[in-house]
PDB file of C-alpha atoms in Angstrom:
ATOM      1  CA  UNK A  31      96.114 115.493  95.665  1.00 48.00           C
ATOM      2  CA  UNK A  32      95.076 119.056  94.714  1.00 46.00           C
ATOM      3  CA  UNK A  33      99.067 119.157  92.984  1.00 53.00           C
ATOM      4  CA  UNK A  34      98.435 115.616  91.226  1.00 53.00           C
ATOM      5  CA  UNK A  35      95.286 116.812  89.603  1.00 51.00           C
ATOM      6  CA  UNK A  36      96.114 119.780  88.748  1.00 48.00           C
ATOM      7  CA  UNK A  37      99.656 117.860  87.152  1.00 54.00           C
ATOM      8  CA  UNK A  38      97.082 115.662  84.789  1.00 54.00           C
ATOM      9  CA  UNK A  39      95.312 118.742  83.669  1.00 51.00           C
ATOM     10  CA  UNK A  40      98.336 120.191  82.275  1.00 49.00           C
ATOM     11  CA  UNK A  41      99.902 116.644  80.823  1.00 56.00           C
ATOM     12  CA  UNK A  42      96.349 116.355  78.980  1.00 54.00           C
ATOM     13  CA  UNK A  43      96.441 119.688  77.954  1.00 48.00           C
ATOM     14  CA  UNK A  44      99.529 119.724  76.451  1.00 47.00           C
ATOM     15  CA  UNK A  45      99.288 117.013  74.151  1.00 48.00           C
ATOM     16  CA  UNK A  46      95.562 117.573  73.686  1.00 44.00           C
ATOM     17  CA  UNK A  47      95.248 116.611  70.260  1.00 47.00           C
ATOM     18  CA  UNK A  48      97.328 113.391  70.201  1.00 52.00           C
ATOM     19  CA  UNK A  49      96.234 112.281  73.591  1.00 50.00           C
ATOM     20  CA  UNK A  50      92.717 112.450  72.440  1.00 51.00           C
ATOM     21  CA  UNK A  51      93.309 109.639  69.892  1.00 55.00           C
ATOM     22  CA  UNK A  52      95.019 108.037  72.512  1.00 66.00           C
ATOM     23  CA  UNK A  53      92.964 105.726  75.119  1.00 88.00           C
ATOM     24  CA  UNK A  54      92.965 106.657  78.578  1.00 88.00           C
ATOM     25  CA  UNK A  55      93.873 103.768  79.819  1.00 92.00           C
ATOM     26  CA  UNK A  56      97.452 103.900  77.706  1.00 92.00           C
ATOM     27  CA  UNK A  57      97.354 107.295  78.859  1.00 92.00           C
ATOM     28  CA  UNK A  58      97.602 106.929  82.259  1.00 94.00           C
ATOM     29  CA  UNK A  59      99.650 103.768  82.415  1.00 95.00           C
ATOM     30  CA  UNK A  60     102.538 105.167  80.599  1.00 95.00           C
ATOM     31  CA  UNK A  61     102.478 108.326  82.653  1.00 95.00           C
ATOM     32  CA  UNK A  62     102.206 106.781  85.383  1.00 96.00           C
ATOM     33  CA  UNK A  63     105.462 104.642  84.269  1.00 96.00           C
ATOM     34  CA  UNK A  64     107.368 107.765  83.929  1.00 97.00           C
ATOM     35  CA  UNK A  65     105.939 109.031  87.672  1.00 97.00           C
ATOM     36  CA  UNK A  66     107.301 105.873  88.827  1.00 97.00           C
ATOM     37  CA  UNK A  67     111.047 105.795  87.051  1.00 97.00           C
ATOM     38  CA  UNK A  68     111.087 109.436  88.279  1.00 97.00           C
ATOM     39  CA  UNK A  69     110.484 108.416  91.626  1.00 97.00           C
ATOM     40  CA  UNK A  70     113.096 105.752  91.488  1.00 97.00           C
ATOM     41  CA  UNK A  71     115.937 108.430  90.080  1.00 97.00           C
ATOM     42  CA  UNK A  72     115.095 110.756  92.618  1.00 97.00           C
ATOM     43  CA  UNK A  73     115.719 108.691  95.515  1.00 97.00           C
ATOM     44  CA  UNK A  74     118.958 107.586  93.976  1.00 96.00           C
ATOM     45  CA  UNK A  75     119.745 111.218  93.995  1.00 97.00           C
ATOM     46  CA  UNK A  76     119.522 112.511  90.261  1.00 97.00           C
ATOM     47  CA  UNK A  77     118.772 115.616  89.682  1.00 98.00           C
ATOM     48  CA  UNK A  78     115.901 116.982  87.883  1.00 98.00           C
ATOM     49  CA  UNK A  79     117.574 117.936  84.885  1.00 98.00           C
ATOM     50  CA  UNK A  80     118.887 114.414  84.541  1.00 97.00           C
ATOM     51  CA  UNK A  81     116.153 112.721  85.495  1.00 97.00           C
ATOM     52  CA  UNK A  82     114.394 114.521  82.328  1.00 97.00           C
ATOM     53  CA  UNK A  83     116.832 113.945  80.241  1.00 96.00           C
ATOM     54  CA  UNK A  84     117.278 109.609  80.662  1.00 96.00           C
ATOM     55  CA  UNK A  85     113.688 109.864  80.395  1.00 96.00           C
ATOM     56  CA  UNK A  86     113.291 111.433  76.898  1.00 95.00           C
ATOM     57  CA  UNK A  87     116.281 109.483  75.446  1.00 93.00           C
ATOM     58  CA  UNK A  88     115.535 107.472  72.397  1.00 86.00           C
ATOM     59  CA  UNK A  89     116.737 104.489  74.783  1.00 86.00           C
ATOM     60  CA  UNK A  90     113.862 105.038  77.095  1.00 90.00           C
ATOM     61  CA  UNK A  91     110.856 103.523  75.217  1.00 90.00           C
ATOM     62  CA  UNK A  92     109.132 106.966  76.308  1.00 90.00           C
ATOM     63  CA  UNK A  93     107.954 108.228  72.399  1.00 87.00           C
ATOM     64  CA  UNK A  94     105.991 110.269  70.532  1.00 86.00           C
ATOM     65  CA  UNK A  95     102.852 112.248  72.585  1.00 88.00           C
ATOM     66  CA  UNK A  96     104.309 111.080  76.383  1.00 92.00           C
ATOM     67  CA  UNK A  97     107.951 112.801  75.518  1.00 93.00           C
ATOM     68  CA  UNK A  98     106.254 116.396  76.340  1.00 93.00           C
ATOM     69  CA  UNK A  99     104.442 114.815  79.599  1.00 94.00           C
ATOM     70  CA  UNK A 100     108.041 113.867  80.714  1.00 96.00           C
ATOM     71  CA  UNK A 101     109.109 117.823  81.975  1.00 97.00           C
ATOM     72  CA  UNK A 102     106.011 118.324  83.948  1.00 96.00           C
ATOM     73  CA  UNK A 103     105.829 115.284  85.811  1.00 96.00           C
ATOM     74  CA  UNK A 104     109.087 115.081  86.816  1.00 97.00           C
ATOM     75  CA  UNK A 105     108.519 118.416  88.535  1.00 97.00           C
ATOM     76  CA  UNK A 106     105.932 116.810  90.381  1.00 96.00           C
ATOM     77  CA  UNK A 107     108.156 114.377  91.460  1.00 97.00           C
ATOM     78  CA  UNK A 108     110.579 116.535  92.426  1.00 97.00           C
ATOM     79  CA  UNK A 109     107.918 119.032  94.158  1.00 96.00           C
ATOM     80  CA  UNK A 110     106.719 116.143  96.752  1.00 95.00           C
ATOM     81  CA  UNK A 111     107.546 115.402 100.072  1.00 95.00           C
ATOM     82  CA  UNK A 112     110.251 112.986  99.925  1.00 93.00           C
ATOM     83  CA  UNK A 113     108.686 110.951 102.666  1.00 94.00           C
ATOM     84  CA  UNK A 114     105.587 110.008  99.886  1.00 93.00           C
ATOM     85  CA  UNK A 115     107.819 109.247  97.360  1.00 94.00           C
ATOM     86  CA  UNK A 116     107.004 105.131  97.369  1.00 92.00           C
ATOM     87  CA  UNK A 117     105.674 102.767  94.221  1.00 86.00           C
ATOM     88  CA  UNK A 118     102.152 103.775  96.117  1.00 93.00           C
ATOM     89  CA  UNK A 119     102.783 107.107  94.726  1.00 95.00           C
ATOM     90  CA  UNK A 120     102.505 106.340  90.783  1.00 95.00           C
ATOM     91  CA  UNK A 121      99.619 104.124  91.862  1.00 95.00           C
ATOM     92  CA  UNK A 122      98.062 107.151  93.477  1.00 94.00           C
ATOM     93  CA  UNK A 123      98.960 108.780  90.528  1.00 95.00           C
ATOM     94  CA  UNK A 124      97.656 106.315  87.914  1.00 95.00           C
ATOM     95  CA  UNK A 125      94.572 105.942  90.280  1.00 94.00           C
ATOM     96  CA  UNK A 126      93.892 109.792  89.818  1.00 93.00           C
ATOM     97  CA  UNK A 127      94.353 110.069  86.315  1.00 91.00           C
ATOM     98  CA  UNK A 128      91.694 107.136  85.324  1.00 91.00           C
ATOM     99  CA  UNK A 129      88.907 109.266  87.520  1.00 90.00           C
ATOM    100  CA  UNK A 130      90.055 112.700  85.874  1.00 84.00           C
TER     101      UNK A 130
END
């Protein structure tokens, strides 16, 4: 959990001024959408790289303020045990970055 929280700090943090316009509610739902595709590419065996890279295409419906979350929480992803990568994960996610 320690990783996950210290994962929001730097999302926030990095788009600091536009996520502060931007509820936190939104906030965490659409990052928690991109924990939760990442998850899915992962265990399909994309790499990191590529995983970004889908992600941050125009075609992803990932725009504006969440495209710089996109590097740092697919490193997450990619830095957990696979055995906890599930759909409870982004919940666990989501769940953390609501109390943060």
């Amino acid at each position: 959990m320690l990783r996950v929280s210290i994962v929001i700090s730097c999302v926030m943090a990095l788009g600091a001024p536009s996520f502060a316009s931007t509820p936190r509610e939104e906030s965490c739902d659409v990052t928690s959408q991109i924990v939760s595709q990442a998850i899915v590419a992962r265990l399909s065996g994309q790499s990191s790289d590529a995983v970004k890279e889908t992600l941050a295409s125009e075609g992803s419906g990932f725009t504006g303020v969440y495209v710089v979350t996109i590097p740092p929480l697919v490193d997450m992803v990619f830095s957990m045990e696979e055995s906890t990568l599930s759909p409870q994960a982004a919940d666990t996610y989501k769940e953390q970055c609501l109390n943060y």
